[in-house]
Coordinates of C-alpha atoms and ligand atoms in Angstrom, one line a residue:
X128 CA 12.7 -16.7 -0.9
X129 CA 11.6 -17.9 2.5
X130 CA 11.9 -20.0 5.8
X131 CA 9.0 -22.5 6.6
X132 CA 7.4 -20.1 9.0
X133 CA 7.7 -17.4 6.4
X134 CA 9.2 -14.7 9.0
X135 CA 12.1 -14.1 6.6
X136 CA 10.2 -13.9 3.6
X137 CA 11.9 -12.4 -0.2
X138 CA 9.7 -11.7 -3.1
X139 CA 11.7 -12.1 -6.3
X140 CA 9.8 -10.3 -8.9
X141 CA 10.5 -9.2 -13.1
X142 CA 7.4 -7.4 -14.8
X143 CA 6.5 -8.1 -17.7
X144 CA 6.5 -4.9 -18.3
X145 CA 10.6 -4.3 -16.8
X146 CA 11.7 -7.9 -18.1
X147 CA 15.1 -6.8 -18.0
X148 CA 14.7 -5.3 -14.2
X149 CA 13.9 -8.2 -11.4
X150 CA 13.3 -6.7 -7.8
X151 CA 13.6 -7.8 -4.8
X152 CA 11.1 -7.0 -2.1
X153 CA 11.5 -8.0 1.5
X154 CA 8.1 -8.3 3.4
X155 CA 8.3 -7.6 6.7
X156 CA 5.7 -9.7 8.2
X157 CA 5.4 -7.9 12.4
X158 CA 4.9 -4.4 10.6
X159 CA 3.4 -5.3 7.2
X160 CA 5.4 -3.3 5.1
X161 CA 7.2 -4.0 1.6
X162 CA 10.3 -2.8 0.9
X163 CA 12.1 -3.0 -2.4
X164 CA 15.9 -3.9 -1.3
X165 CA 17.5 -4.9 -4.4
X166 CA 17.5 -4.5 -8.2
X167 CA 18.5 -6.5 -10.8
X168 CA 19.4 -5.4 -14.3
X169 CA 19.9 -7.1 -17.2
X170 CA 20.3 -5.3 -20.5
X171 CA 20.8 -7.7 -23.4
X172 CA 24.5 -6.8 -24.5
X173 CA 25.2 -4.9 -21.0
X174 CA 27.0 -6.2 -17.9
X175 CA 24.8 -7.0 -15.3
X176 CA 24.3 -4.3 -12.6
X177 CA 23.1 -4.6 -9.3
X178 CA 21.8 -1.6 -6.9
X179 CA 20.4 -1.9 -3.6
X180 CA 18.4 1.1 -1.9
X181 CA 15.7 1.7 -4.2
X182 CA 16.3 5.2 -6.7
X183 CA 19.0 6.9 -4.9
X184 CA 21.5 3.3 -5.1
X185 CA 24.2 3.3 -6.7
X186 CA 24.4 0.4 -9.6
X187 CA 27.4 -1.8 -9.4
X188 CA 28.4 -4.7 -11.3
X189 CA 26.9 -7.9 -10.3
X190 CA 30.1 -9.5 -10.2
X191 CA 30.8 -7.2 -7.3
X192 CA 28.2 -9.6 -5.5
X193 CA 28.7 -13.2 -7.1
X194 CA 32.2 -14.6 -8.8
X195 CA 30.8 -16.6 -11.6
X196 CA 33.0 -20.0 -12.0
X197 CA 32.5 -20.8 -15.9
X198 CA 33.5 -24.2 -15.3
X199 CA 31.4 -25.1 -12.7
X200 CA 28.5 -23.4 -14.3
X201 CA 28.1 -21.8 -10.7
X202 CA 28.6 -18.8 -8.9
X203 CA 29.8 -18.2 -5.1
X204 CA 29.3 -15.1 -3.4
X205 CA 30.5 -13.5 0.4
X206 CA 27.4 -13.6 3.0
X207 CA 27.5 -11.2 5.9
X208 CA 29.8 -13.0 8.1
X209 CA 32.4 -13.7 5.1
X210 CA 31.2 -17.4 4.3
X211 CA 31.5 -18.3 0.8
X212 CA 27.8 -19.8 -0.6
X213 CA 27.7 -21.0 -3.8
X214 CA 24.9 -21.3 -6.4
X215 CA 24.6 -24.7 -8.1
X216 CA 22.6 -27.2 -9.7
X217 CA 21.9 -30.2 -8.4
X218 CA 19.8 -32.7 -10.6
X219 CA 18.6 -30.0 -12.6
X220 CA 17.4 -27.9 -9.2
X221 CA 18.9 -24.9 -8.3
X222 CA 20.4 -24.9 -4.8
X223 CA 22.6 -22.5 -2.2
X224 CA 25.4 -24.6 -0.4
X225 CA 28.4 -23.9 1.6
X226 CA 31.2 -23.3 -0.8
X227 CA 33.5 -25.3 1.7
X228 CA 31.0 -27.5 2.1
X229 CA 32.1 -30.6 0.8
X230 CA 29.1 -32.5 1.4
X231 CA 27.1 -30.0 -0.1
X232 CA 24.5 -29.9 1.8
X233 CA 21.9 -27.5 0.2
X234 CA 21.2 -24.9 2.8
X235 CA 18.5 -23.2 0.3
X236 CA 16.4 -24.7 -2.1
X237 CA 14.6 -23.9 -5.2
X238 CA 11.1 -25.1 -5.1
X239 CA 9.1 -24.8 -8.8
X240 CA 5.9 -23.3 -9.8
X241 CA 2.9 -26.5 -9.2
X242 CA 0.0 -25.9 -10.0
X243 CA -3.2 -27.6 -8.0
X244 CA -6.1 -28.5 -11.5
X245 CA -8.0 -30.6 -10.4
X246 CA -9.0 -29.9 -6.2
X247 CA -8.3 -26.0 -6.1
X248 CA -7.7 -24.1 -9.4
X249 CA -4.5 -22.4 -8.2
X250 CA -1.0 -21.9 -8.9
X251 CA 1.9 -21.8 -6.3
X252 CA 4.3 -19.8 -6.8
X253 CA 7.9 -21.1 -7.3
X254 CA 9.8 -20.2 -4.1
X255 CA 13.4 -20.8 -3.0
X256 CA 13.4 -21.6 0.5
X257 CA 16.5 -21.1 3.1
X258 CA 17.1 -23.9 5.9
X259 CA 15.7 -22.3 9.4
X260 CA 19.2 -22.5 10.7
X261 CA 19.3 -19.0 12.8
X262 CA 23.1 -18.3 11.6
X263 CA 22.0 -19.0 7.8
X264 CA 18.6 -16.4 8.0
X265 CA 20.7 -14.4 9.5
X266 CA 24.0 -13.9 7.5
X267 CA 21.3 -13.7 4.7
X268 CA 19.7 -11.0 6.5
X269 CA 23.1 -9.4 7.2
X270 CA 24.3 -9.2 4.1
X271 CA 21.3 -7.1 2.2
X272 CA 21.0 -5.1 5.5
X273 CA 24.8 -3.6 5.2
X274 CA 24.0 -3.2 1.8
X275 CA 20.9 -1.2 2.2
X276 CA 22.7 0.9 4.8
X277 CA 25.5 2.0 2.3
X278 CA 22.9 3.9 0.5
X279 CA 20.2 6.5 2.3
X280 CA 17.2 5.6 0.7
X281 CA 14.6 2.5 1.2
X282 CA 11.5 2.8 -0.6
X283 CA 8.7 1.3 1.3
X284 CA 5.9 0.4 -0.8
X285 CA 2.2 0.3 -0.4
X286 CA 0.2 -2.5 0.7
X287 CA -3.4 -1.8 2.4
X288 CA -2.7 -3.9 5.4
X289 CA 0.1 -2.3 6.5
X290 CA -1.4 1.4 6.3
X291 CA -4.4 -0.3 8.0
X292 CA -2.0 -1.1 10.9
X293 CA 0.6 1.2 11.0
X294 CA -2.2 4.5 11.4
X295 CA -4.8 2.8 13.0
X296 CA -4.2 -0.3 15.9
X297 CA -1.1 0.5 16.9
X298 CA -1.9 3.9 17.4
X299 CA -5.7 4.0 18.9
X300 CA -8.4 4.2 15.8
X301 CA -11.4 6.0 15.8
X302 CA -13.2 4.1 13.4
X303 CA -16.9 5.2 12.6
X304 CA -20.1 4.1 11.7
X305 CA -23.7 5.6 11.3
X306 CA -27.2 4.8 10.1
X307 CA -28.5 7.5 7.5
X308 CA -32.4 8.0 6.9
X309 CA -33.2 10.2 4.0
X310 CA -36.5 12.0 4.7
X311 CA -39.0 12.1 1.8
X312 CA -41.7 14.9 1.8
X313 CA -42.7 18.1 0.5
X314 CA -40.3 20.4 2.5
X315 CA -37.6 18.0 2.2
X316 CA -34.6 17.9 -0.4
X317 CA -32.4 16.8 1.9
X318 CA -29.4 14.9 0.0
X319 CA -25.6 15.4 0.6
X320 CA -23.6 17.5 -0.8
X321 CA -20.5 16.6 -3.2
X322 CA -17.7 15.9 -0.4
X323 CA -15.1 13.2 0.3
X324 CA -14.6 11.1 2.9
X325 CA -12.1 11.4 5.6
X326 CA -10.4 8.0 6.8
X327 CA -8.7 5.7 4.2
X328 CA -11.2 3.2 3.3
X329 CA -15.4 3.5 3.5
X330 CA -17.3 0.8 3.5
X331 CA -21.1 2.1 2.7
X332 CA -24.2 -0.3 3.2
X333 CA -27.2 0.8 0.7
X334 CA -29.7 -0.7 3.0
X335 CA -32.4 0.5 0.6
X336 CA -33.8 0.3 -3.6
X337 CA -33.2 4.2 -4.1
X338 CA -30.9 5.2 -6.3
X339 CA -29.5 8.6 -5.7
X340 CA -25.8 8.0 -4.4
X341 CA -23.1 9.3 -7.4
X342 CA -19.4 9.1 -7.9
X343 CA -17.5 11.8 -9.7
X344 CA -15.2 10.1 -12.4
X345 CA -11.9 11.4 -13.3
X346 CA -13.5 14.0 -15.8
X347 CA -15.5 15.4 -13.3
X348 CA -18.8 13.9 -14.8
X349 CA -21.5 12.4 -12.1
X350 CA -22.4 8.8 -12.2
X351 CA -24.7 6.4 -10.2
X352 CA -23.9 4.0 -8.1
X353 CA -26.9 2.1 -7.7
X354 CA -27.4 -0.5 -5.1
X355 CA -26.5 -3.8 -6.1
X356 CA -27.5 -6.6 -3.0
X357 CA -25.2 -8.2 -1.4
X358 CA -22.7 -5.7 -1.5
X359 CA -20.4 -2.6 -0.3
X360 CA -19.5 0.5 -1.9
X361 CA -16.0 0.9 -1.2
X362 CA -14.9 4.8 -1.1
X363 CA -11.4 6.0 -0.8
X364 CA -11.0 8.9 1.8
X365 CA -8.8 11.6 1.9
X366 CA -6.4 10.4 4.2
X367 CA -5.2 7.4 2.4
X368 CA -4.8 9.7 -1.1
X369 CA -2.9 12.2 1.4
X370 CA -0.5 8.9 2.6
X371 CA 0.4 8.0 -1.3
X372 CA 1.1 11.0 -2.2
X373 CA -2.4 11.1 -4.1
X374 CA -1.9 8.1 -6.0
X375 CA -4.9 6.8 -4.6
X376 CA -7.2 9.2 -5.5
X377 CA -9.5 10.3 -2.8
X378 CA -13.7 9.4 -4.2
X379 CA -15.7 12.7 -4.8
X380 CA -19.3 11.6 -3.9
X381 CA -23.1 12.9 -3.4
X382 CA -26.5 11.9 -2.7
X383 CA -29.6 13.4 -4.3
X384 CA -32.3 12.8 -2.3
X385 CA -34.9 9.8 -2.4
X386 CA -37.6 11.2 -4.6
X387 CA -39.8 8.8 -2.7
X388 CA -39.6 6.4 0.4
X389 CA -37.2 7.3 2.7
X390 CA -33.8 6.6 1.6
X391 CA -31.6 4.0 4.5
X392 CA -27.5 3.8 4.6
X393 CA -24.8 2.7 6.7
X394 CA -21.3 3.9 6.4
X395 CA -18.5 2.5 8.1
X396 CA -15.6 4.6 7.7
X397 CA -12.2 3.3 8.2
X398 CA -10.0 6.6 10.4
X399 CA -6.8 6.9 11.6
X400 CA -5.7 8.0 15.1
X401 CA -6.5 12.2 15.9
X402 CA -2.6 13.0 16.9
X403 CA -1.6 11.4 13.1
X404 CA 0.1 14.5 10.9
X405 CA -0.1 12.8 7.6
X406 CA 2.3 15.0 5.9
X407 CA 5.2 13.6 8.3
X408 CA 4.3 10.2 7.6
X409 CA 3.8 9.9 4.0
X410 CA 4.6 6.8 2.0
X411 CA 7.4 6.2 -0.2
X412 CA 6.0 5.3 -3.1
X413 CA 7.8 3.5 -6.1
X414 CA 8.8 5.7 -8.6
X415 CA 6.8 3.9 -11.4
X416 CA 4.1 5.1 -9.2
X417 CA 4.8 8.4 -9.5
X418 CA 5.5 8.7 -12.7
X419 CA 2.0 6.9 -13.7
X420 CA 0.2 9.6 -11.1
X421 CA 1.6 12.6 -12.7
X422 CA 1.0 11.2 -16.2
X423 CA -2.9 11.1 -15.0
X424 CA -2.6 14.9 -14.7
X425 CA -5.0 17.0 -13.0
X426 CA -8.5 15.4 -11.7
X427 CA -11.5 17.3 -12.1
X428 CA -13.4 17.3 -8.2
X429 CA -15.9 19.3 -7.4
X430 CA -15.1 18.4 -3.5
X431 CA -13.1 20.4 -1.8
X432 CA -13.0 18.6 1.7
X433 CA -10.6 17.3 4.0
X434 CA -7.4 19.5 2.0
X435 CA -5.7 20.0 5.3
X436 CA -4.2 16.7 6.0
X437 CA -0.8 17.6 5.2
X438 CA -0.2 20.2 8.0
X439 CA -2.5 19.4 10.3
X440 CA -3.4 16.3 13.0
X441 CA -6.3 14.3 12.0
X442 CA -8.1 15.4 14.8
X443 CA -7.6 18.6 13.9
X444 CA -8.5 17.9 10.5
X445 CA -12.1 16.2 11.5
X446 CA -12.9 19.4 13.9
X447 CA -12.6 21.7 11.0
X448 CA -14.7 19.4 8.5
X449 CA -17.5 19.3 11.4
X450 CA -17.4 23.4 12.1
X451 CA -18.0 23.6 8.4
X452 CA -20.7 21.4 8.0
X453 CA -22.6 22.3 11.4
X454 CA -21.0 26.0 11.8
X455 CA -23.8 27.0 14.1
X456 CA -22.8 24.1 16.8
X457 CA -19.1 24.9 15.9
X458 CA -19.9 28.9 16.9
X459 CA -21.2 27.8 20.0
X460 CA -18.4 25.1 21.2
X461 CA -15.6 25.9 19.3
X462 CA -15.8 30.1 18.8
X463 CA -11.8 30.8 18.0
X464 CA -11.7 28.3 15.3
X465 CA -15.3 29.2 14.1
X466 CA -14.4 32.9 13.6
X467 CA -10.9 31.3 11.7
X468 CA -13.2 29.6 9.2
X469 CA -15.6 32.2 9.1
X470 CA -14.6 35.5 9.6
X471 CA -17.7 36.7 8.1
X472 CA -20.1 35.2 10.7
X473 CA -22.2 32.3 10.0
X474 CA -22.6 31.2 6.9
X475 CA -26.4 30.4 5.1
X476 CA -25.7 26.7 4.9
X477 CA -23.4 24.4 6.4
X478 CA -21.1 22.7 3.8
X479 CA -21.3 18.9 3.2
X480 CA -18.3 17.4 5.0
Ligands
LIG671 O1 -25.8 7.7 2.2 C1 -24.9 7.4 1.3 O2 -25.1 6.6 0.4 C2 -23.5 8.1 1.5 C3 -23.3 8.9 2.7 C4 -22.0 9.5 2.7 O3 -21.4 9.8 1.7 C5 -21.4 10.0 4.0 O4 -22.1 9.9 5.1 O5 -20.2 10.4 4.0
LIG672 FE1 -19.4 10.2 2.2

């Protein structure tokens, strides 16, 4: 459900997998988030229910929300400044008009599914779109907003874009990229180490043939990733499985070391701003989510990097990760948090962070 600039925009949605639950999500287009505002239920041989909120709404009838008028074949509800609207058909299309609109002038309509075969194989979806009259949008608006606010609890979603935004531009990013070389000779092994990545997203170049870079799958077992040309590897860091709530599972990844010719990469890694504490801004995530994140159980890792997102600021977070893999720099600059890490002195090797 939209206007023509799309900066009230509704997405109407049943799973196939809920058929009896639709959901409403509003996207809020200047922050990028999704929100889930409304449910609606309906249970073959059960009233309709309605519940607005997310998990901790209340469900109430849906004729608490529309007056269904068997004759008519139409129902009228109150918006937010107590107009009546009404839901009808009007040549088979469904439409929102004033109810004391005589005219009925439709003030929303329902625009169908079309589907473009021959120039662009694509589908549009079927929208209903509301009139850009300011007082319509917002008596729309109104009316699920005092409805949200009656119960404590709006689930925001996840989308990418809008983590992207909310931790990083508005905030000061401190994106990072670096060119690797992999020496190859006899008094060199040098790989890395298994580790995670810190930001939300990687985006790793393999600018050479070698094999050698390996995922950890959720059993724990290794696998390559060989180059493949034209391409990204994709990593998820620790900070975005920290802002789900670990439904995005953070990659555990290592790199032998180029049995021959030196080995060439380029990570870009996507970070979030140092004063972020991610365990005050954690997502909301959908309870379906949840529940299929538990049901995953327990994922083998042998990284252990990067745990300290919850308590601590990012910035904080990436000191620690370089004391630990550089402790001999980190002694030297940083000797307070150096003897926290290590209160047994230094350490043989650095860790792979
Ligand atoms: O060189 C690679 O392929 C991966 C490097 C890496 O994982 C890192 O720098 O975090
Ligand atoms: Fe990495």
């Amino acid at each position: 459900m939209a206007v023509a600039d799309d900066t009230i925009f509704y997405e109407i949605v049943t799973r196939f997998w809920h058929p009896h639950l639709t959901k409403i999500h509003r996207n809020d287009l200047e922050n990028l988030v999704v929100e889930t505002v409304a449910e609606i239920e309906r249970v073959p041989g059960r009233e309709p229910r309605v519940r607005f909120g997310g998990d901790k709404g209340e469900w109430v009838g849906a004729d608490a929300f529309v007056q269904f008028d068997e004759e008519r074949g139409s129902g009228t509800f109150l918006g937010g400044s107590n107009v009546r609207y009404r839901w009808e058909t009007d040549k088979g299309r469904l439409q929102l008009v004033n109810a004391d609109d005589d005219e009925h002038t439709p003030i929303a309509g329902f625009h169908p599914h079309r589907r473009h075969f021959f120039v662009f194989r694509m589908s549009k979806h079927a929208f209903i779109e509301i009139k850009p009259v300011p007082e319509i949008a917002q008596d729309m608006e109104k009316l699920i907003g005092e409805q949200q606010q009656q119960s404590s609890y709006p689930i925001t979603s996840l989308m990418p874009l809008s983590l992207a935004r909310s931790f990083t531009e508005e905030r000061g990013n401190v994106h990072r990229g670096k060119i690797i070389k992999y020496p190859v000779g006899a008094d060199s092994d040098q790989g890395v180490g298994p580790h995670f990545d810190g930001g939300f997203l990687t985006l790793l170049l393999q600018a050479t043939e070698h094999r050698g870079l390996q995922v950890q799958n959720l059993g724990g077992e290794w696998i390559d990733a060989p180059p493949v040309p034209g391409t990204f590897v994709v990593n998820i860091g620790k900070a975005l499985e920290a802002v789900t709530q670990g439904v995005a599972i953070a990659t555990s990844h290592r790199v032998l070391s180029p049995a021959s010719g030196a080995r060439y990469s380029v990570p870009f890694f996507q970070m979030i701003a140092q004063d972020v504490v991610i365990g005050k801004s954690v997502l909301a995530m959908p309870v379906e989510m949840l529940a299929l994140r538990d049901a995953r159980g327990k994922v083998a890792s042998d990284s252990v990097n990067y745990a300290e997102y919850g308590q601590l600021a990012a910035g904080q977070v990436m000191l620690i990760g370089r004391i630990k893999s550089h402790p001999d720099v980190g002694q030297r600059h940083y000797p307070q948090l150096f003897h926290q890490l290590f209160p047994h002195g230094l350490p043989a090797h650095g860790s792979a962070y």
